[in-house]
Amino acid sequence: MGSVQIVTTILAAAITAVAVWLAVRAVMKMVAVIRLGQPDPSRFGDQVSRTKTMLAETAGHTRMLRWSVVGAAHWFVMVGFIVLSLLVLEAYFEVVSPTGGLPLIGGWGLYGLVTEWIGILGIVGIVVLIAIRLTNRPNRAGRRSRFTGSTMWQGYFVEAVVLAVLIMGFLIRGFKVATDHFEYPTWAAPLSHAVGSALPNWESGVSVAALIKIAISMTWLIVISLNVTMGVAWHRFLAFPNIYFKRKPGAAGSGLGPLRPMMSDGKPLDFEEADPEKDQFGVAHVEQFTWKGLLDFSTCTECGRCQSQCPAWNTGKPLSPKLLVLSLRDHAYAKAPYLLAGGGKDLTGEEKATAAQLAHVDVLALAEAEKPLIGDAEAGGVIDPDVLWSCTTCGACVEQCPVDIEHVDHIVDMRRYQVLIESSFPSEAGVMLRNLENKGNPWGAPQNTREDWTKGLDFEVPRVGEVEDFEYLFWVGCAGAFEDRAKKTTRAVATLLNEAGVSFAILGEGETCSGDPARRIGNEFVFQMLAQQNVETLNEAFEGREKAKRKIVATCPHCFNTLGNEYGQLGGEFEVVHHTQLLAHLVATGKLTPVQPVDGGVTYHDPCYLGRHNRVFAPPREVLGSAINGGTGGADGGLIEMPRNSERSFCCGAGGARMWMEERIGKRINVDRVEEAMSTGAKTVAVGCPFCSTMLNDGVNGKGAGEQVEVVDVASVLLRSVKPEPARGAEEGEPVAR
């Protein structure tokens, strides 16, 4: 060992020791903070599925590759980070000796070939990612940049380190080539040989370059260890457990569809026995999120894909899912010293810690602890109320997140406390909630008018109890029973089912609101009141039937989602289909035959709770494709897709109970979506949701385009093709001649 190697060895050992000590301390802090969260036993089941999903999403990059260029570049960088960590380890042998290398595999040709090309492609990948970050700088693109609000220096630092480490790897190999100590032939390591041909025969160059590589790597570790909220770096480690512990492993759309029930101490809250002084009602303090929630916040990469897809952010509202998560993350870690010292408020608002316990807590942590979780700038809140109430729960953020953060669950948990304990929510939503409690529907319509939509049909619509048997229970929903435009859809569906010979029945006045708007706004009490009533009614209607024969068809995706995904939490197990799914089946089996093509072009708007939340994308398109071509086209022949469609469909603005709240900030979401629909040139905008129908119709009328563009349900489009002449009458409720 020469003098150079002695120095490089000592320096490498010193900086490594500091880095490892800081890293261990940082990991212990992160684990301690995450463990402050509430228990969530549901995250530990189905370990095989969880492992498969985690490997698929990480090694296979199944979510990242939706963004093809970024996804591919990130994959090479990720693989480079993992595999080329062996080369960092090898550098420790090289600082000791210029001829050093990894034992066992160090001289293996295949190892040299693989690491060479991973290094080359890693450099290409990181250069692409750097270019993308520079091209999308917030000061250039304004709010359109998905990096707006991200801590940009951290991104630049991490990318520069990755590039520098990769370059140093080739310099080390180049010096080995130049000194004739390189183990691999030219065919296995072409770039290394090319670099070596340009370098001098300096034997100590290997050890010096190896030291620089170690120093860069350990500097990175030191920096991230001193910044435990540096998600752009820590996600390299935290993404694996965060994906593993996702809500529904193995299922597309985990974190979407059903909401988590209200939990207290890891158990679903029973309102009949709940006590606000003993049980947690929603989330009032950051430590009341589950440990998975705190892991979510820690894992955020600040990539901004959620932000770029958010309808609120894209229309000038203060909500950015990314910034919301980052605010919660920063608050949790700033408050952590106070919490770890035993501090915190009990459910009555009293301080749990003694003065002695808090005596040595940093004053900044004590100040952070005094911040309300929800509050405006004057109150010094962590999350502004306008941020909380801008969310439509469309799920675009959850859909796009590459590390499976469950934004919607966290937002609704905060809403639950605000509604149930603080009674703090947009005033106009109070009317909706009172109508749900008193009338059983958000419009406040009389219950005895629930069957008025049947008037004018030329066939009898049977009621449950009036017929001995039926295949489907037709869940009409509040909109389908009371809202004029939605009634047209209800009549169209009933007419088509009758035409196809499908036996169905309705509950009529026995039906009440599914509870979706109450649950999404955060009023879990009203939701459970309505849901339990409906579950009891439905169980009675299906008495004696196995689950496979307890079939429900619904025209509203919110009812479809609630009945099919959430009533199981309350003892209601049903097979629920959306009307577009049933109609697609009836067309495919020849029970409904479109004959009249649709003129003027048709585009389709994916409802969030049908598409993203429940993965129903193909059936509506199959129905429309058949109707557009009069039964002669392909599955979706002739359909003009909007730029944002399917998983990336843009919300209409009605979800999350926003249907009953005024939109006072920024551009109206429905107007933005209508402009996109109109840009296709289609004369018909087909929808599969009564909320979407209302919002898009209002948007079209607001644009003064009511004479040029028609918004109509998929069922009505099909009815006009199946029964061209009488279809209008069936939609409007006029007598139909047969």
JSON list of C-alpha atoms in Angstrom, two decimals, residues 2 5 22 49 83 152 189 206 266 270 286 308 333 338 433 446 523 638 677 693 702:
[
{"chain": "A", "resi": 2, "resn": "GLY", "atom": "CA", "xyz": [1.54, 3.28, -1.12]},
{"chain": "A", "resi": 5, "resn": "GLN", "atom": "CA", "xyz": [-3.53, 4.59, -0.81]},
{"chain": "A", "resi": 22, "resn": "LEU", "atom": "CA", "xyz": [-25.82, 10.20, 10.63]},
{"chain": "A", "resi": 49, "resn": "SER", "atom": "CA", "xyz": [-49.91, -10.35, -2.97]},
{"chain": "A", "resi": 83, "resn": "VAL", "atom": "CA", "xyz": [-26.92, -2.49, -9.10]},
{"chain": "A", "resi": 152, "resn": "MET", "atom": "CA", "xyz": [-35.79, 22.31, -6.44]},
{"chain": "A", "resi": 189, "resn": "ALA", "atom": "CA", "xyz": [-16.81, -2.67, -21.40]},
{"chain": "A", "resi": 206, "resn": "VAL", "atom": "CA", "xyz": [-7.64, 4.53, -9.52]},
{"chain": "A", "resi": 266, "resn": "GLY", "atom": "CA", "xyz": [-57.13, 0.78, 14.72]},
{"chain": "A", "resi": 270, "resn": "ASP", "atom": "CA", "xyz": [-69.21, 2.20, 16.05]},
{"chain": "A", "resi": 286, "resn": "VAL", "atom": "CA", "xyz": [-51.06, 15.10, 12.52]},
{"chain": "A", "resi": 308, "resn": "SER", "atom": "CA", "xyz": [-50.33, 18.00, -12.75]},
{"chain": "A", "resi": 333, "resn": "TYR", "atom": "CA", "xyz": [-41.30, 16.26, 11.56]},
{"chain": "A", "resi": 338, "resn": "TYR", "atom": "CA", "xyz": [-42.65, 17.64, 21.17]},
{"chain": "A", "resi": 433, "resn": "LEU", "atom": "CA", "xyz": [-76.81, 17.55, 4.81]},
{"chain": "A", "resi": 446, "resn": "PRO", "atom": "CA", "xyz": [-90.65, 14.68, -1.20]},
{"chain": "A", "resi": 523, "resn": "ASN", "atom": "CA", "xyz": [-70.24, 13.35, 7.73]},
{"chain": "A", "resi": 638, "resn": "GLY", "atom": "CA", "xyz": [-66.02, 6.44, -34.45]},
{"chain": "A", "resi": 677, "resn": "ALA", "atom": "CA", "xyz": [-64.88, 18.27, -25.04]},
{"chain": "A", "resi": 693, "resn": "SER", "atom": "CA", "xyz": [-74.45, 15.39, -16.91]},
{"chain": "A", "resi": 702, "resn": "GLY", "atom": "CA", "xyz": [-72.33, 28.76, -19.77]}
]
